[in-house]
Tab-separated table of C-alpha atoms and ligand atoms in Angstrom:
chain	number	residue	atom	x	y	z
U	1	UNK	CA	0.000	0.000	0.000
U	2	UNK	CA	1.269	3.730	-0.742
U	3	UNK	CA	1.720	6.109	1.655
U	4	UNK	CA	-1.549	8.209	2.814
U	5	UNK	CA	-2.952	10.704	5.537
U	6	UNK	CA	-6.180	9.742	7.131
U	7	UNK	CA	-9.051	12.038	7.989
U	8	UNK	CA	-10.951	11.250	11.041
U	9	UNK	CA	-14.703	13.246	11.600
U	10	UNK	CA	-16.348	13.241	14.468
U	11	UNK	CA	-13.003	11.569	16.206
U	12	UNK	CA	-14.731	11.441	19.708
U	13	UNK	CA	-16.679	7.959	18.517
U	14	UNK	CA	-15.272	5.526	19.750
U	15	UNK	CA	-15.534	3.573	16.495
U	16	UNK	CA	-13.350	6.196	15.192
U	17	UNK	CA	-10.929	5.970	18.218
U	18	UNK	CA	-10.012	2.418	17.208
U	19	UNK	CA	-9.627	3.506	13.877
U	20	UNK	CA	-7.374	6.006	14.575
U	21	UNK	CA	-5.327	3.565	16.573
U	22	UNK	CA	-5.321	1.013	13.439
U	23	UNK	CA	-4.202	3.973	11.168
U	24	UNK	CA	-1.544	5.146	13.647
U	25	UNK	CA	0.042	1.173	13.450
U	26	UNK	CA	-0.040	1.260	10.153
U	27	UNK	CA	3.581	2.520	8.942
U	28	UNK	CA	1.532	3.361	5.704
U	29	UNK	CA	-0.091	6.073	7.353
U	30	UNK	CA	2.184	9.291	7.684
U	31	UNK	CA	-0.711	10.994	9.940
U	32	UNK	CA	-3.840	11.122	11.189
U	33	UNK	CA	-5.868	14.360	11.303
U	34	UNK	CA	-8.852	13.737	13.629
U	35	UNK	CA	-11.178	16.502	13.850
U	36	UNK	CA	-13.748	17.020	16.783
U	37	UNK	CA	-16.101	18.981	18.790
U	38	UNK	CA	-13.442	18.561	21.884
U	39	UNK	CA	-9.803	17.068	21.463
U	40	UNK	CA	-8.940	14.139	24.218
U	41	UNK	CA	-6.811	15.152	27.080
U	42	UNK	CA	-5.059	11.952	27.437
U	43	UNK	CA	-2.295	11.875	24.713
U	44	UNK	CA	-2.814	10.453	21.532
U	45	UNK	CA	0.020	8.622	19.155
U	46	UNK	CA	2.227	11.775	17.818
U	47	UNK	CA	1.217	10.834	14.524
U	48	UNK	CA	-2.284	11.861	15.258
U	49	UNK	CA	-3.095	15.649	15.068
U	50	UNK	CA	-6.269	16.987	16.061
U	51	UNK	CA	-8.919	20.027	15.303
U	52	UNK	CA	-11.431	21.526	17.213
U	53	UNK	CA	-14.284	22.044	15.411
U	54	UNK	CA	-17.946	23.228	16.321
U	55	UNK	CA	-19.075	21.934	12.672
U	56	UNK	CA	-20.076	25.313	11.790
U	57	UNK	CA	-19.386	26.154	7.498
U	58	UNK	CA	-17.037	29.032	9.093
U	59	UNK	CA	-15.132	26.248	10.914
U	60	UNK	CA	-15.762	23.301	8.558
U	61	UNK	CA	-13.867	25.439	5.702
U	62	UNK	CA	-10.957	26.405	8.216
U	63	UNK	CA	-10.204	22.720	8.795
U	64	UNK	CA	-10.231	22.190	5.037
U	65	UNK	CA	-8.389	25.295	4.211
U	66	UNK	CA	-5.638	23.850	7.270
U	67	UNK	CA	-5.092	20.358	5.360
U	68	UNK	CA	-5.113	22.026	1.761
U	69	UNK	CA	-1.151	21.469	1.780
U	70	UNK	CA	-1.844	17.706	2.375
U	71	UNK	CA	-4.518	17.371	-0.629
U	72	UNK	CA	-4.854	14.389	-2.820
U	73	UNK	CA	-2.780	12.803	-0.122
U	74	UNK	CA	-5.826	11.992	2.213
U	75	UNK	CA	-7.014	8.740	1.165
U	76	UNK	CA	-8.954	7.742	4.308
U	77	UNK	CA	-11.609	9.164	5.717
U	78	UNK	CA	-14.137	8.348	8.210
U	79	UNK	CA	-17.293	10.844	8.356
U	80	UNK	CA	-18.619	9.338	12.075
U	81	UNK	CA	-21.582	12.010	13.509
U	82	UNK	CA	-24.517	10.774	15.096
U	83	UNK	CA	-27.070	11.045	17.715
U	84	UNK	CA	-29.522	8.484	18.278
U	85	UNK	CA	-30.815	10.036	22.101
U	86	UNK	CA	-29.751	12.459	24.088
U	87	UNK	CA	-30.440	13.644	27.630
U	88	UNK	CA	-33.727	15.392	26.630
U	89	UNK	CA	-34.627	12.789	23.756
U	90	UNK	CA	-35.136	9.208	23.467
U	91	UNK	CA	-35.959	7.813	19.907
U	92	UNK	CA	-39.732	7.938	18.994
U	93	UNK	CA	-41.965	4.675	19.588
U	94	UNK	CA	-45.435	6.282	18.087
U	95	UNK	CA	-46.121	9.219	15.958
U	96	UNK	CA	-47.150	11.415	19.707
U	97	UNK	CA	-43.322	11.489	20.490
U	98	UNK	CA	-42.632	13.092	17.286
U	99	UNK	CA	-41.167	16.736	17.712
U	100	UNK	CA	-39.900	19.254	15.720
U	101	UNK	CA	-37.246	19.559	17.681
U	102	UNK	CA	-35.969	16.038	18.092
U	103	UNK	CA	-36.428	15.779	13.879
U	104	UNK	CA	-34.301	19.450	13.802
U	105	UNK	CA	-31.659	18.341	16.564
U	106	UNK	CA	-31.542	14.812	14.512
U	107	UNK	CA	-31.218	15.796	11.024
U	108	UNK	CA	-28.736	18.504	12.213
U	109	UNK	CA	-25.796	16.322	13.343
U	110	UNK	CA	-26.821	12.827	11.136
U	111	UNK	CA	-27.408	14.904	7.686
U	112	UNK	CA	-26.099	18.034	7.862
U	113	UNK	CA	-22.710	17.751	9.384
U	114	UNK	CA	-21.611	15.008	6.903
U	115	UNK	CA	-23.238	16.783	4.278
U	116	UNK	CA	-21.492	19.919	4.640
U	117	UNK	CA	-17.559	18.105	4.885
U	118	UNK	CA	-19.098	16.230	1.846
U	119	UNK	CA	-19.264	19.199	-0.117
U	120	UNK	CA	-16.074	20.800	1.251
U	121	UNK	CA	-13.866	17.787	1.446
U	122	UNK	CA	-13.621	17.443	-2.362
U	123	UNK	CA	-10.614	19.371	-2.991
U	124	UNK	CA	-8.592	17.108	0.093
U	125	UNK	CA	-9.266	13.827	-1.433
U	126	UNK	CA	-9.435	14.754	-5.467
U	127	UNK	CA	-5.742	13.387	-7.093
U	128	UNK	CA	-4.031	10.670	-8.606
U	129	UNK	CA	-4.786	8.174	-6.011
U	130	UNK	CA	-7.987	6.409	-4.849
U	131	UNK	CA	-9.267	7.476	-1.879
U	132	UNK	CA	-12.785	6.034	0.180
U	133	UNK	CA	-14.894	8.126	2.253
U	134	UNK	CA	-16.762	5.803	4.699
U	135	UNK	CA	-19.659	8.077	6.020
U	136	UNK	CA	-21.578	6.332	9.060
U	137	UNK	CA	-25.304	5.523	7.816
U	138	UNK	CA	-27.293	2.648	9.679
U	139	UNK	CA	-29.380	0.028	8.157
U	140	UNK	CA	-32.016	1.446	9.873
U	141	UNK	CA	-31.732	4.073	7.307
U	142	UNK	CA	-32.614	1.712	4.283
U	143	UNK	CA	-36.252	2.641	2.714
U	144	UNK	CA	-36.608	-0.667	1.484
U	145	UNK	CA	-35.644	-2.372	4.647
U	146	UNK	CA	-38.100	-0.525	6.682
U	147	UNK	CA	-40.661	-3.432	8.170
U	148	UNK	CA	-40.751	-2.390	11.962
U	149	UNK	CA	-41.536	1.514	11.660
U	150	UNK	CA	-40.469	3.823	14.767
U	151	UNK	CA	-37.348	5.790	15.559
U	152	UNK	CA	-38.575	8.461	12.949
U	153	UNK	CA	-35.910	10.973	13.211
U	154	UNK	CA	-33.144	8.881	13.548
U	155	UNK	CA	-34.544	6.310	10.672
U	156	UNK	CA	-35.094	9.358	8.593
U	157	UNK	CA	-31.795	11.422	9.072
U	158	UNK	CA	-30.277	8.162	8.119
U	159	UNK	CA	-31.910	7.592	5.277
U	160	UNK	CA	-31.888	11.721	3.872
U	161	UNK	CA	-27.894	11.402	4.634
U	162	UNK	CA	-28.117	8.284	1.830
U	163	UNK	CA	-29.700	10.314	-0.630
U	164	UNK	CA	-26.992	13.045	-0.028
U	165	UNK	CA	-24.566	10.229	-0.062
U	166	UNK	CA	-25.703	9.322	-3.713
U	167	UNK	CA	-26.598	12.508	-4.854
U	168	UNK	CA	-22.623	13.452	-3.958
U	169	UNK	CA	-21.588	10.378	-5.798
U	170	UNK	CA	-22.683	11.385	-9.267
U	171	UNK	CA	-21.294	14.806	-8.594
U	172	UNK	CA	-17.849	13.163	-7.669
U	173	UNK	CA	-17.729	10.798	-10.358
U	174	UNK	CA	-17.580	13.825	-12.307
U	175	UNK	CA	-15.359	15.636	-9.964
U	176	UNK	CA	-13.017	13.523	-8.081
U	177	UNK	CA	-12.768	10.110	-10.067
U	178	UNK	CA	-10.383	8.792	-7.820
U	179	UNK	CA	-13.211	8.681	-5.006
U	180	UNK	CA	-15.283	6.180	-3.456
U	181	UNK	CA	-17.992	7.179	-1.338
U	182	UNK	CA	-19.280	4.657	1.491
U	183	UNK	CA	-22.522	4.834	3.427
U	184	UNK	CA	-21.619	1.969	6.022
U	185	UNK	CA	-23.197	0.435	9.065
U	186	UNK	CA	-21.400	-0.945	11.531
U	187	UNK	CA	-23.613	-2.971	13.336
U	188	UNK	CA	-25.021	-2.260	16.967
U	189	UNK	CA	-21.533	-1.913	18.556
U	190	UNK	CA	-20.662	-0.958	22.176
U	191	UNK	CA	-20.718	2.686	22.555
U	192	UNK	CA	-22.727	5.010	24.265
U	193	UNK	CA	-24.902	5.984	21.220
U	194	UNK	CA	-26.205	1.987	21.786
U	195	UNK	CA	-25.511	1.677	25.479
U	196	UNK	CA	-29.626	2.179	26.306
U	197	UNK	CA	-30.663	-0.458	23.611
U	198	UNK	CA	-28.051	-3.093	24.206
U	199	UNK	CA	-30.435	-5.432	26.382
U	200	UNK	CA	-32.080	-6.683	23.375
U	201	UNK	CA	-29.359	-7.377	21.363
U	202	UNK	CA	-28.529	-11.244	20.902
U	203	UNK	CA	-25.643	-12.658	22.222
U	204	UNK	CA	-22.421	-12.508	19.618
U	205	UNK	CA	-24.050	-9.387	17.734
U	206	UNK	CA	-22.784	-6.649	20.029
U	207	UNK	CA	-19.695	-5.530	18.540
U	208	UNK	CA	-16.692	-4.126	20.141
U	209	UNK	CA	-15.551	-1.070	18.553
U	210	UNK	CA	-12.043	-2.438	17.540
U	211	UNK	CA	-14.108	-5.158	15.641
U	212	UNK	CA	-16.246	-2.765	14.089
U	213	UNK	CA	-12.886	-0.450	12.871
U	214	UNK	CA	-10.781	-3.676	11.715
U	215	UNK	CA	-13.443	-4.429	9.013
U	216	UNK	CA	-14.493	-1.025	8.214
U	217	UNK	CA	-10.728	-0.338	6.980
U	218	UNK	CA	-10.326	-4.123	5.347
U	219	UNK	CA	-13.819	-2.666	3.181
U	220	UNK	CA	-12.260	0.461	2.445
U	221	UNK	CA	-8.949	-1.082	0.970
U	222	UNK	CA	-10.891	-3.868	-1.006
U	223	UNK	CA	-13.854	-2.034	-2.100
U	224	UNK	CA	-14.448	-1.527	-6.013
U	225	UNK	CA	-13.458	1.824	-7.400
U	226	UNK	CA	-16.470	2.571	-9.877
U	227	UNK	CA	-17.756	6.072	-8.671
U	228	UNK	CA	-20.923	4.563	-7.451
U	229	UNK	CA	-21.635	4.842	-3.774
U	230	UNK	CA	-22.032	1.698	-1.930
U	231	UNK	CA	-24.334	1.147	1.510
U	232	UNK	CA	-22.578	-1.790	2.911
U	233	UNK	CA	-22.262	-3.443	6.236
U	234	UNK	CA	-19.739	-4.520	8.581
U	235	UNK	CA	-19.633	-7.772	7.202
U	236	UNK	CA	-19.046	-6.291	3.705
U	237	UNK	CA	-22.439	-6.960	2.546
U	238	UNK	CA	-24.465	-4.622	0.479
U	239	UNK	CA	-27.713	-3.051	2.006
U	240	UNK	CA	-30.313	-2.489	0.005
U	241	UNK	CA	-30.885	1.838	-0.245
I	301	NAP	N1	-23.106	2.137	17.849
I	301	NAP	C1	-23.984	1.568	17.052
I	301	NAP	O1	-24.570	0.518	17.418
I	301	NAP	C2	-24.300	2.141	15.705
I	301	NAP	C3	-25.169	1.435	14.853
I	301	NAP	C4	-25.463	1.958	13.597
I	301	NAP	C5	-24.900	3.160	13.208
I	301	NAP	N2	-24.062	3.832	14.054
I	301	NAP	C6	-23.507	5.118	13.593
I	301	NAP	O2	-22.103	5.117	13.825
I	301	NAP	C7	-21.657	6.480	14.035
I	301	NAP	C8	-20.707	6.533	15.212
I	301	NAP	O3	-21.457	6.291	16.389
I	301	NAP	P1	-20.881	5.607	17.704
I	301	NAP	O4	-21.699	4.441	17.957
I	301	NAP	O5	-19.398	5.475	17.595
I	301	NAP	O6	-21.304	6.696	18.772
I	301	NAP	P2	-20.526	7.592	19.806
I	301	NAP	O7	-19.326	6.876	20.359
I	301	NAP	O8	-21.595	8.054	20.729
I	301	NAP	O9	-20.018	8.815	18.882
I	301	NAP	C9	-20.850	9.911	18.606
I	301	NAP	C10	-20.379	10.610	17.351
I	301	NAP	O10	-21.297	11.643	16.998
I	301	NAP	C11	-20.669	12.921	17.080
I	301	NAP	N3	-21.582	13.832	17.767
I	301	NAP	C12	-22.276	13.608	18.915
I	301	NAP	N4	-23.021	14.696	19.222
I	301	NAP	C13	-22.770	15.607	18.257
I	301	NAP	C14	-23.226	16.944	18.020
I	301	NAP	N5	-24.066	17.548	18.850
I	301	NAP	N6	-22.754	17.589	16.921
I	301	NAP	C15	-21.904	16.976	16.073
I	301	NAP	N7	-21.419	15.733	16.242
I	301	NAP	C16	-21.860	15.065	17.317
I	301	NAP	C17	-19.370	12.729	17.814
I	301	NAP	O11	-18.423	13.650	17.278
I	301	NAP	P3	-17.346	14.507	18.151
I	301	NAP	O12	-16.030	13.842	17.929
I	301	NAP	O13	-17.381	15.869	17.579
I	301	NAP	O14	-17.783	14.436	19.594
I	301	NAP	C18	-19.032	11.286	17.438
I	301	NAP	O15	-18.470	11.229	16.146
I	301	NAP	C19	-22.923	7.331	14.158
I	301	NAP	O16	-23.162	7.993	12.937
I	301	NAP	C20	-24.027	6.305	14.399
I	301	NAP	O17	-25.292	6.745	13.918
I	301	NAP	C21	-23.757	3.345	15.280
């Protein structure tokens, strides 16, 4: 494998924390620029530089302006937002616990955010080399997969973000040939986005986060280049949109 920089979004997850620790034992990987709301205060390997970024365009375009010296040298990156509850909000069971402000608050860090480094990414990864974008969707996001209802903002931000995901993918094919573009799922994996829902899952399918990183970046080296996006799982099997 050629040398490459990795891009890490929403670097807090702690998905994207074992990532970051694959990428930074990886002699491949000259650096690792993770970019988050807050940077850890335990130290991180020196190979891993991070941003602080409140995801606002102002700040989103500073980051990218920042890594403009490394571009068509980022290869990797991992686009990781997303809320599923928060202190105030618990995903909806019946159409009464729909808000506008759970759908707003939703759609604002699941769609938006990724959408926005979507659009302003382009000029990091476009060059020579092929470079994936894995961008975290859910299955739950899949239109066609939908048989159980509930969980409509989350469902839905999911399943807007794949739109965005495709709609970016014609747009790139055109742009930035050397791109892939990834909507993945990782499975329900142990971090606090799942901690409340974890009781139901069945024994063997809760997924450590290391897992859940080791076959995210096998994906990303063996997927096929052929400016389509792809909604795959962690098991490298395509979901249905
Ligand atoms: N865990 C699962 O079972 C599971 C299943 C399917 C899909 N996913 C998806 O996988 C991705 C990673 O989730 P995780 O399980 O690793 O959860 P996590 O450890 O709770 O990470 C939360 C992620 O969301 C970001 N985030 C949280 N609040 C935010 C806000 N207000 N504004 C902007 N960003 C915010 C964090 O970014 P900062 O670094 O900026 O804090 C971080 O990247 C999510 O997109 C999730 O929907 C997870």
């Amino acid at each position: 494998m050629s040398d490459f920089y990795a891009l890490v979004i929403g670097a807090s997850s702690k998905i994207s924390h074992a990532a970051i620790a694959q990428f930074e034992q990886n002699d491949a990987c000259l650096g690792v620029f993770a970019v988050s709301r807050t940077a850890p205060v335990e130290s991180f390997d020196p190979k891993t530089h991070w941003f602080e970024c409140d995801y606002s365009e102002t700040a989103i375009r500073q980051v990218c302006k920042g890594l403009m010296p490394f571009a068509g040298k980022i290869t990797k990156v991992l686009i990781c937002n997303g809320i599923l509850h928060e202190d105030s909000m618990m995903p909806e069971r019946k159409l009464e616990d729909v808000t506008a402000a759970q759908l707003e608050r939703t759609f604002q860090v699941n769609t938006i955010i990724p959408m926005l480094w979507l659009s302003h990414i382009l000029p990091l990864v476009k060059g020579e080399t092929s470079a994936q974008i894995s961008v975290f969707s859910a299955r739950i996001g899949s239109i066609s997969d939908n048989k159980t209802g509930g969980w409509y903002s989350y469902r839905a931000s999911k399943a807007a973000l794949n739109m965005l995901i495709q709609t970016c993918s014609i747009e790139y094919a055109r742009r930035a040939k050397n791109v892939k573009l990834i909507a993945f799922h990782p499975g329900t994996t142990d971090t606090p986005l799942s901690k409340p829902f974890q009781r139901s899952v069945p024994e063997g399918k809760l997924f450590t986060p290391e897992f859940v990183a080791t076959q995210l970046l096998f994906i990303m080296d063996d997927v096929e280049m052929n400016n389509k996006a792809t909604y795959l799982d962690w098991n490298n099997q395509a979901i249905t949109w």
